[in-house]
PDB file of C-alpha atoms and ligand atoms in Angstrom:
ATOM      1  CA  MET K  45     -43.340  23.838 -32.298  1.00  0.00           C
ATOM      2  CA  ILE K  46     -44.844  26.731 -34.231  1.00  0.00           C
ATOM      3  CA  GLY K  47     -48.194  27.716 -32.849  1.00  0.00           C
ATOM      4  CA  SER K  48     -47.790  25.985 -29.515  1.00  0.00           C
ATOM      5  CA  PRO K  49     -49.225  28.197 -26.799  1.00  0.00           C
ATOM      6  CA  ALA K  50     -46.859  30.024 -24.496  1.00  0.00           C
ATOM      7  CA  GLY K  51     -45.995  28.049 -21.414  1.00  0.00           C
ATOM      8  CA  THR K  52     -46.447  24.717 -23.164  1.00  0.00           C
ATOM      9  CA  ILE K  53     -43.780  22.225 -22.215  1.00  0.00           C
ATOM     10  CA  ARG K  54     -41.747  21.218 -25.258  1.00  0.00           C
ATOM     11  CA  VAL K  55     -40.415  17.707 -25.583  1.00  0.00           C
ATOM     12  CA  LEU K  56     -37.951  16.579 -28.225  1.00  0.00           C
ATOM     13  CA  VAL K  57     -38.130  12.866 -28.980  1.00  0.00           C
ATOM     14  CA  VAL K  58     -35.207  11.329 -30.868  1.00  0.00           C
ATOM     15  CA  GLU K  59     -36.318   7.864 -31.910  1.00  0.00           C
ATOM     16  CA  ASP K  60     -35.955   6.026 -35.202  1.00  0.00           C
ATOM     17  CA  GLU K  61     -38.472   3.267 -34.477  1.00  0.00           C
ATOM     18  CA  GLN K  62     -41.637   4.618 -36.038  1.00  0.00           C
ATOM     19  CA  HIS K  63     -44.174   2.799 -33.870  1.00  0.00           C
ATOM     20  CA  LEU K  64     -42.391   3.759 -30.673  1.00  0.00           C
ATOM     21  CA  ALA K  65     -42.017   7.375 -31.815  1.00  0.00           C
ATOM     22  CA  ASP K  66     -45.734   7.492 -32.663  1.00  0.00           C
ATOM     23  CA  GLY K  67     -46.653   5.993 -29.295  1.00  0.00           C
ATOM     24  CA  LEU K  68     -44.471   8.496 -27.454  1.00  0.00           C
ATOM     25  CA  ARG K  69     -45.908  11.408 -29.388  1.00  0.00           C
ATOM     26  CA  PHE K  70     -49.482  10.282 -28.755  1.00  0.00           C
ATOM     27  CA  ASN K  71     -48.996   9.820 -25.039  1.00  0.00           C
ATOM     28  CA  LEU K  72     -46.901  12.921 -24.458  1.00  0.00           C
ATOM     29  CA  GLU K  73     -49.392  15.057 -26.379  1.00  0.00           C
ATOM     30  CA  ALA K  74     -52.158  13.527 -24.257  1.00  0.00           C
ATOM     31  CA  GLU K  75     -50.256  14.924 -21.255  1.00  0.00           C
ATOM     32  CA  GLY K  76     -50.415  18.373 -22.821  1.00  0.00           C
ATOM     33  CA  TYR K  77     -46.812  18.545 -24.029  1.00  0.00           C
ATOM     34  CA  ALA K  78     -45.801  19.951 -27.413  1.00  0.00           C
ATOM     35  CA  VAL K  79     -43.860  17.138 -29.047  1.00  0.00           C
ATOM     36  CA  GLN K  80     -41.349  17.175 -31.872  1.00  0.00           C
ATOM     37  CA  VAL K  81     -40.009  13.892 -33.173  1.00  0.00           C
ATOM     38  CA  VAL K  82     -36.810  13.432 -35.178  1.00  0.00           C
ATOM     39  CA  GLU K  83     -35.354  10.130 -36.322  1.00  0.00           C
ATOM     40  CA  THR K  84     -31.648  10.824 -36.181  1.00  0.00           C
ATOM     41  CA  GLY K  85     -29.112  12.334 -33.846  1.00  0.00           C
ATOM     42  CA  GLU K  86     -27.926  14.640 -36.598  1.00  0.00           C
ATOM     43  CA  ALA K  87     -31.450  16.050 -36.982  1.00  0.00           C
ATOM     44  CA  ALA K  88     -31.705  16.547 -33.221  1.00  0.00           C
ATOM     45  CA  LEU K  89     -28.412  18.453 -33.051  1.00  0.00           C
ATOM     46  CA  GLN K  90     -29.372  20.541 -36.049  1.00  0.00           C
ATOM     47  CA  LEU K  91     -32.636  21.523 -34.360  1.00  0.00           C
ATOM     48  CA  LEU K  92     -30.920  22.399 -31.093  1.00  0.00           C
ATOM     49  CA  GLN K  93     -28.148  24.302 -32.817  1.00  0.00           C
ATOM     50  CA  SER K  94     -30.619  26.290 -34.895  1.00  0.00           C
ATOM     51  CA  GLY K  95     -32.032  27.690 -31.677  1.00  0.00           C
ATOM     52  CA  SER K  96     -35.071  25.481 -31.119  1.00  0.00           C
ATOM     53  CA  GLU K  97     -35.653  25.226 -27.402  1.00  0.00           C
ATOM     54  CA  PHE K  98     -36.966  22.252 -25.515  1.00  0.00           C
ATOM     55  CA  ASP K  99     -37.713  21.576 -21.871  1.00  0.00           C
ATOM     56  CA  VAL K 100     -36.727  17.953 -22.003  1.00  0.00           C
ATOM     57  CA  VAL K 101     -35.144  15.583 -24.527  1.00  0.00           C
ATOM     58  CA  VAL K 102     -35.979  11.872 -24.700  1.00  0.00           C
ATOM     59  CA  LEU K 103     -33.545  10.015 -26.868  1.00  0.00           C
ATOM     60  CA  ASP K 104     -32.842   6.504 -27.969  1.00  0.00           C
ATOM     61  CA  VAL K 105     -29.264   5.292 -27.729  1.00  0.00           C
ATOM     62  CA  MET K 106     -29.353   3.145 -30.870  1.00  0.00           C
ATOM     63  CA  LEU K 107     -29.899   5.518 -33.760  1.00  0.00           C
ATOM     64  CA  PRO K 108     -28.859   5.454 -37.392  1.00  0.00           C
ATOM     65  CA  GLY K 109     -25.781   7.649 -37.836  1.00  0.00           C
ATOM     66  CA  ILE K 110     -24.395   9.059 -34.614  1.00  0.00           C
ATOM     67  CA  ASP K 111     -25.750   7.340 -31.505  1.00  0.00           C
ATOM     68  CA  GLY K 112     -27.529   8.798 -28.514  1.00  0.00           C
ATOM     69  CA  PHE K 113     -24.351   8.993 -26.429  1.00  0.00           C
ATOM     70  CA  ALA K 114     -22.710  11.186 -29.067  1.00  0.00           C
ATOM     71  CA  VAL K 115     -25.813  13.372 -29.289  1.00  0.00           C
ATOM     72  CA  ILE K 116     -25.831  14.073 -25.551  1.00  0.00           C
ATOM     73  CA  ALA K 117     -22.097  14.656 -25.487  1.00  0.00           C
ATOM     74  CA  ALA K 118     -22.373  17.149 -28.370  1.00  0.00           C
ATOM     75  CA  MET K 119     -25.275  18.923 -26.685  1.00  0.00           C
ATOM     76  CA  ARG K 120     -23.391  19.303 -23.429  1.00  0.00           C
ATOM     77  CA  GLN K 121     -20.258  20.420 -25.221  1.00  0.00           C
ATOM     78  CA  ALA K 122     -22.319  23.094 -26.968  1.00  0.00           C
ATOM     79  CA  GLY K 123     -23.489  24.315 -23.558  1.00  0.00           C
ATOM     80  CA  GLN K 124     -27.014  22.933 -23.863  1.00  0.00           C
ATOM     81  CA  PHE K 125     -28.108  21.645 -20.503  1.00  0.00           C
ATOM     82  CA  VAL K 126     -31.691  20.738 -21.293  1.00  0.00           C
ATOM     83  CA  PRO K 127     -32.564  17.682 -19.169  1.00  0.00           C
ATOM     84  CA  ALA K 128     -32.052  14.509 -21.195  1.00  0.00           C
ATOM     85  CA  LEU K 129     -33.485  11.041 -20.648  1.00  0.00           C
ATOM     86  CA  MET K 130     -31.838   8.205 -22.488  1.00  0.00           C
ATOM     87  CA  LEU K 131     -33.617   5.057 -23.693  1.00  0.00           C
ATOM     88  CA  THR K 132     -31.265   2.106 -23.665  1.00  0.00           C
ATOM     89  CA  ALA K 133     -32.016  -1.184 -25.356  1.00  0.00           C
ATOM     90  CA  ARG K 134     -30.111  -3.389 -22.990  1.00  0.00           C
ATOM     91  CA  GLY K 135     -29.804  -1.508 -19.757  1.00  0.00           C
ATOM     92  CA  GLN K 136     -26.352  -2.864 -19.235  1.00  0.00           C
ATOM     93  CA  ALA K 137     -24.245  -1.098 -16.693  1.00  0.00           C
ATOM     94  CA  GLU K 138     -21.747   0.000 -19.315  1.00  0.00           C
ATOM     95  CA  ASP K 139     -24.479   1.676 -21.374  1.00  0.00           C
ATOM     96  CA  VAL K 140     -25.823   3.454 -18.345  1.00  0.00           C
ATOM     97  CA  LEU K 141     -22.330   4.566 -17.398  1.00  0.00           C
ATOM     98  CA  ARG K 142     -21.598   5.819 -20.881  1.00  0.00           C
ATOM     99  CA  GLY K 143     -24.859   7.740 -20.912  1.00  0.00           C
ATOM    100  CA  PHE K 144     -24.212   9.422 -17.586  1.00  0.00           C
ATOM    101  CA  ALA K 145     -20.630  10.119 -18.592  1.00  0.00           C
ATOM    102  CA  ALA K 146     -21.850  11.774 -21.783  1.00  0.00           C
ATOM    103  CA  GLY K 147     -24.144  13.991 -19.721  1.00  0.00           C
ATOM    104  CA  ALA K 148     -27.495  12.189 -19.621  1.00  0.00           C
ATOM    105  CA  ASP K 149     -29.655  13.008 -16.616  1.00  0.00           C
ATOM    106  CA  ASP K 150     -31.670   9.822 -16.452  1.00  0.00           C
ATOM    107  CA  TYR K 151     -32.274   6.615 -18.360  1.00  0.00           C
ATOM    108  CA  LEU K 152     -34.875   3.923 -18.937  1.00  0.00           C
ATOM    109  CA  THR K 153     -34.393   0.433 -20.291  1.00  0.00           C
ATOM    110  CA  LYS K 154     -36.507  -0.694 -23.229  1.00  0.00           C
ATOM    111  CA  PRO K 155     -39.150  -1.980 -23.119  1.00  0.00           C
ATOM    112  CA  PHE K 156     -40.346   0.521 -20.542  1.00  0.00           C
ATOM    113  CA  ASP K 157     -43.612   1.192 -18.827  1.00  0.00           C
ATOM    114  CA  LEU K 158     -45.153   4.359 -20.219  1.00  0.00           C
ATOM    115  CA  ALA K 159     -46.353   5.494 -16.794  1.00  0.00           C
ATOM    116  CA  ILE K 160     -42.782   5.295 -15.556  1.00  0.00           C
ATOM    117  CA  LEU K 161     -41.482   7.279 -18.522  1.00  0.00           C
ATOM    118  CA  LEU K 162     -44.039  10.014 -17.860  1.00  0.00           C
ATOM    119  CA  ALA K 163     -43.099  10.091 -14.171  1.00  0.00           C
ATOM    120  CA  ARG K 164     -39.403  10.358 -15.043  1.00  0.00           C
ATOM    121  CA  ILE K 165     -40.076  13.204 -17.472  1.00  0.00           C
ATOM    122  CA  LYS K 166     -42.014  15.036 -14.766  1.00  0.00           C
ATOM    123  CA  GLY K 167     -39.089  14.526 -12.410  1.00  0.00           C
ATOM    124  CA  LEU K 168     -36.653  15.986 -14.935  1.00  0.00           C
ATOM    125  CA  LEU K 169     -38.953  18.906 -15.619  1.00  0.00           C
ATOM    126  CA  ARG K 170     -39.163  19.697 -11.913  1.00  0.00           C
ATOM    127  CA  ARG K 171     -35.386  19.777 -11.683  1.00  0.00           C
ATOM    128  CA  GLY K 172     -35.164  21.766 -14.924  1.00  0.00           C
ATOM    129  CA  GLU K 173     -37.653  24.270 -13.559  1.00  0.00           C
ATOM    130  CA  TRP K 174     -35.534  24.722 -10.462  1.00  0.00           C
ATOM    131  CA  VAL K 175     -32.498  25.456 -12.634  1.00  0.00           C
ATOM    132  CA  ARG K 176     -34.391  27.915 -14.808  1.00  0.00           C
ATOM    133  CA  LYS K 177     -35.754  29.801 -11.810  1.00  0.00           C
ATOM    134  CA  ALA K 178     -32.315  30.029 -10.301  1.00  0.00           C
ATOM    135  CA  ARG K 179     -30.887  31.298 -13.581  1.00  0.00           C
ATOM    136  CA  ASN K 180     -33.641  33.852 -14.075  1.00  0.00           C
ATOM    137  CA  ALA K 181     -33.187  35.134 -10.568  1.00  0.00           C
ATOM    138  CA  ALA K 182     -29.547  35.707 -11.572  1.00  0.00           C
ATOM    139  CA  SER K 183     -28.555  35.436  -7.969  1.00  0.00           C
ATOM    140  CA  ASN K 184     -25.348  34.099  -6.599  1.00  0.00           C
ATOM    141  CA  GLU K 185     -26.992  33.171  -3.338  1.00  0.00           C
ATOM    142  CA  ASP K 186     -27.392  29.560  -4.313  1.00  0.00           C
ATOM    143  CA  SER K 187     -23.716  28.817  -4.243  1.00  0.00           C
ATOM    144  CA  PHE K 188     -21.165  27.111  -2.062  1.00  0.00           C
ATOM    145  CA  THR K 189     -17.515  28.015  -1.641  1.00  0.00           C
ATOM    146  CA  PHE K 190     -14.839  25.667  -0.395  1.00  0.00           C
ATOM    147  CA  GLY K 191     -11.172  26.487  -0.664  1.00  0.00           C
ATOM    148  CA  ASP K 192     -10.593  28.248  -3.978  1.00  0.00           C
ATOM    149  CA  LYS K 193     -13.663  26.661  -5.530  1.00  0.00           C
ATOM    150  CA  THR K 194     -17.230  27.921  -5.788  1.00  0.00           C
ATOM    151  CA  VAL K 195     -20.203  25.918  -7.056  1.00  0.00           C
ATOM    152  CA  HIS K 196     -22.992  28.023  -8.516  1.00  0.00           C
ATOM    153  CA  PHE K 197     -25.837  25.545  -8.399  1.00  0.00           C
ATOM    154  CA  GLY K 198     -28.305  27.682 -10.288  1.00  0.00           C
ATOM    155  CA  GLN K 199     -25.945  28.573 -13.094  1.00  0.00           C
ATOM    156  CA  LEU K 200     -24.628  25.005 -13.245  1.00  0.00           C
ATOM    157  CA  GLU K 201     -21.068  26.217 -13.002  1.00  0.00           C
ATOM    158  CA  LEU K 202     -18.076  25.330 -10.947  1.00  0.00           C
ATOM    159  CA  HIS K 203     -15.452  28.072 -10.645  1.00  0.00           C
ATOM    160  CA  VAL K 204     -11.972  26.886  -9.794  1.00  0.00           C
ATOM    161  CA  ARG K 205      -9.149  29.415  -9.668  1.00  0.00           C
ATOM    162  CA  GLY K 206     -10.530  31.461 -12.541  1.00  0.00           C
ATOM    163  CA  GLN K 207     -11.506  28.446 -14.587  1.00  0.00           C
ATOM    164  CA  ILE K 208     -15.183  27.745 -15.207  1.00  0.00           C
ATOM    165  CA  PHE K 209     -16.454  24.200 -15.571  1.00  0.00           C
ATOM    166  CA  PRO K 210     -20.031  23.804 -16.824  1.00  0.00           C
ATOM    167  CA  LEU K 211     -21.895  21.120 -14.873  1.00  0.00           C
ATOM    168  CA  THR K 212     -24.737  18.903 -15.974  1.00  0.00           C
ATOM    169  CA  LEU K 213     -27.904  19.041 -13.929  1.00  0.00           C
ATOM    170  CA  MET K 214     -26.994  15.720 -12.357  1.00  0.00           C
ATOM    171  CA  GLU K 215     -23.463  16.790 -11.506  1.00  0.00           C
ATOM    172  CA  ALA K 216     -24.850  19.903  -9.845  1.00  0.00           C
ATOM    173  CA  ASN K 217     -27.467  17.875  -7.974  1.00  0.00           C
ATOM    174  CA  LEU K 218     -24.854  15.397  -6.832  1.00  0.00           C
ATOM    175  CA  LEU K 219     -22.514  18.162  -5.655  1.00  0.00           C
ATOM    176  CA  ARG K 220     -25.367  19.808  -3.798  1.00  0.00           C
ATOM    177  CA  TYR K 221     -26.134  16.500  -2.123  1.00  0.00           C
ATOM    178  CA  LEU K 222     -22.503  16.005  -1.124  1.00  0.00           C
ATOM    179  CA  VAL K 223     -22.224  19.548   0.194  1.00  0.00           C
ATOM    180  CA  ARG K 224     -25.345  19.004   2.305  1.00  0.00           C
ATOM    181  CA  HIS K 225     -23.691  15.928   3.774  1.00  0.00           C
ATOM    182  CA  ASP K 226     -20.355  17.642   4.341  1.00  0.00           C
ATOM    183  CA  GLY K 227     -18.149  15.440   6.510  1.00  0.00           C
ATOM    184  CA  LYS K 228     -20.532  12.482   6.489  1.00  0.00           C
ATOM    185  CA  THR K 229     -20.159   9.200   4.652  1.00  0.00           C
ATOM    186  CA  VAL K 230     -22.918   8.635   2.096  1.00  0.00           C
ATOM    187  CA  SER K 231     -23.601   5.299   0.433  1.00  0.00           C
ATOM    188  CA  ARG K 232     -23.907   4.802  -3.314  1.00  0.00           C
ATOM    189  CA  LYS K 233     -27.405   3.462  -2.820  1.00  0.00           C
ATOM    190  CA  ALA K 234     -28.503   6.533  -0.858  1.00  0.00           C
ATOM    191  CA  MET K 235     -27.106   8.790  -3.584  1.00  0.00           C
ATOM    192  CA  LEU K 236     -28.880   6.868  -6.347  1.00  0.00           C
ATOM    193  CA  GLU K 237     -32.151   7.166  -4.467  1.00  0.00           C
ATOM    194  CA  ASP K 238     -31.812  10.741  -3.285  1.00  0.00           C
ATOM    195  CA  VAL K 239     -30.112  12.335  -6.290  1.00  0.00           C
ATOM    196  CA  TRP K 240     -31.415  10.278  -9.199  1.00  0.00           C
ATOM    197  CA  GLY K 241     -34.635   9.020  -7.675  1.00  0.00           C
ATOM    198  CA  LEU K 242     -33.685   5.502  -8.718  1.00  0.00           C
ATOM    199  CA  HIS K 243     -35.220   2.908  -6.447  1.00  0.00           C
ATOM    200  CA  GLU K 244     -34.917  -0.157  -8.583  1.00  0.00           C
ATOM    201  CA  ASP K 245     -31.970  -2.464  -8.610  1.00  0.00           C
ATOM    202  CA  THR K 246     -29.570  -0.087 -10.311  1.00  0.00           C
ATOM    203  CA  ASP K 247     -25.908  -0.759 -10.705  1.00  0.00           C
ATOM    204  CA  THR K 248     -24.375   1.624  -8.205  1.00  0.00           C
ATOM    205  CA  ARG K 249     -21.089   1.771 -10.109  1.00  0.00           C
ATOM    206  CA  ALA K 250     -22.620   4.548 -12.211  1.00  0.00           C
ATOM    207  CA  ILE K 251     -21.938   6.739  -9.193  1.00  0.00           C
ATOM    208  CA  ASP K 252     -18.205   6.067  -9.334  1.00  0.00           C
ATOM    209  CA  ASN K 253     -18.053   7.483 -12.798  1.00  0.00           C
ATOM    210  CA  PHE K 254     -19.532  10.752 -11.583  1.00  0.00           C
ATOM    211  CA  MET K 255     -17.051  10.880  -8.752  1.00  0.00           C
ATOM    212  CA  VAL K 256     -14.145  10.496 -11.166  1.00  0.00           C
ATOM    213  CA  ARG K 257     -15.447  13.509 -13.081  1.00  0.00           C
ATOM    214  CA  LEU K 258     -16.108  15.605 -10.002  1.00  0.00           C
ATOM    215  CA  ARG K 259     -12.610  14.863  -8.769  1.00  0.00           C
ATOM    216  CA  ARG K 260     -11.173  16.059 -12.048  1.00  0.00           C
ATOM    217  CA  TYR K 261     -12.901  19.384 -11.405  1.00  0.00           C
ATOM    218  CA  ILE K 262     -12.327  19.903  -7.711  1.00  0.00           C
ATOM    219  CA  GLU K 263      -9.151  18.059  -6.809  1.00  0.00           C
ATOM    220  CA  GLU K 264      -5.691  19.394  -7.508  1.00  0.00           C
ATOM    221  CA  ASP K 265      -4.507  15.800  -7.626  1.00  0.00           C
ATOM    222  CA  PRO K 266      -7.510  13.600  -8.528  1.00  0.00           C
ATOM    223  CA  LYS K 267      -5.547  10.460  -7.633  1.00  0.00           C
ATOM    224  CA  ASN K 268      -4.941  11.780  -4.162  1.00  0.00           C
ATOM    225  CA  PRO K 269      -8.257  13.432  -3.333  1.00  0.00           C
ATOM    226  CA  LYS K 270      -8.638  15.790  -0.391  1.00  0.00           C
ATOM    227  CA  HIS K 271     -12.301  16.746  -0.736  1.00  0.00           C
ATOM    228  CA  LEU K 272     -13.984  13.720  -2.223  1.00  0.00           C
ATOM    229  CA  LEU K 273     -12.872  10.601  -0.421  1.00  0.00           C
ATOM    230  CA  THR K 274     -13.728   6.998  -1.162  1.00  0.00           C
ATOM    231  CA  VAL K 275     -14.819   5.189   1.973  1.00  0.00           C
ATOM    232  CA  ARG K 276     -14.065   1.557   1.375  1.00  0.00           C
ATOM    233  CA  ALA K 277     -17.155  -0.690   1.249  1.00  0.00           C
ATOM    234  CA  LEU K 278     -19.365   2.208   2.315  1.00  0.00           C
ATOM    235  CA  GLY K 279     -19.411   4.969  -0.256  1.00  0.00           C
ATOM    236  CA  TYR K 280     -18.043   8.479  -0.348  1.00  0.00           C
ATOM    237  CA  ARG K 281     -17.362  11.348   1.985  1.00  0.00           C
ATOM    238  CA  PHE K 282     -17.186  14.976   0.913  1.00  0.00           C
ATOM    239  CA  ILE K 283     -15.031  17.247   3.062  1.00  0.00           C
ATOM    240  CA  ALA K 284     -15.310  20.935   2.278  1.00  0.00           C
ATOM    241  CA  ASN K 285     -12.394  22.004   4.442  1.00  0.00           C
ATOM    242  CA  PRO K 286      -9.902  19.222   4.902  1.00  0.00           C
ATOM    243  CA  GLY K 287      -7.519  19.740   7.790  1.00  0.00           C
ATOM    244  CA  THR K 288      -9.737  22.101   9.764  1.00  0.00           C
TER     245      THR K 288
HETATM  246 CA1   CA G1029     -33.344   2.824 -32.197  1.00  0.00          CA
END
């Protein structure tokens, strides 16, 4: 990273397969990104914890030592909300779910099309840029209050009765989407397309996992939700002010 010109977009690649890591580096550098490659999750965490900053992280799930899920979870726990794209070997629903649950923002199944990877990275960078701008502006305007809860979209924080929950980019995006559709039923498919930009045949159950987490934050009794309702066979409905 030393010597990269100011304003250069920095990408951290965590990949132990040499040929794939080399290919990623070559193609990302061709796009003008500054690329750092590490082979293990431990090395990635060490870099991030030592203060190295990146604009996006691309990481393989299957790594020697701790796996990609654990890396993302540790990053998020440490308050690092750099957008993260996960590369899964199998693309099974349970892997995707685990990745999102750990705090991944997006995923691709190996083998992947390079053009698609580059497009996904650009998508994450756009969303990351929006977060950064909001943070730099240090404004509370981009927030939404319902009941005793306030979502600060820019800061990626949910304040509930004096408690602060950090949100991942995707959780914040999903909440924003739900708030915009206050009172309306939204389908899982629409959310996958509009929030994640996923148009392919994705397992929509990944959404349910997010809802479980959001309920833990915003519902007094997550098993008996008042704000975030399941609409059988259709999807979900967010209600900012139930009973009004
Ligand atoms: Ca691997």
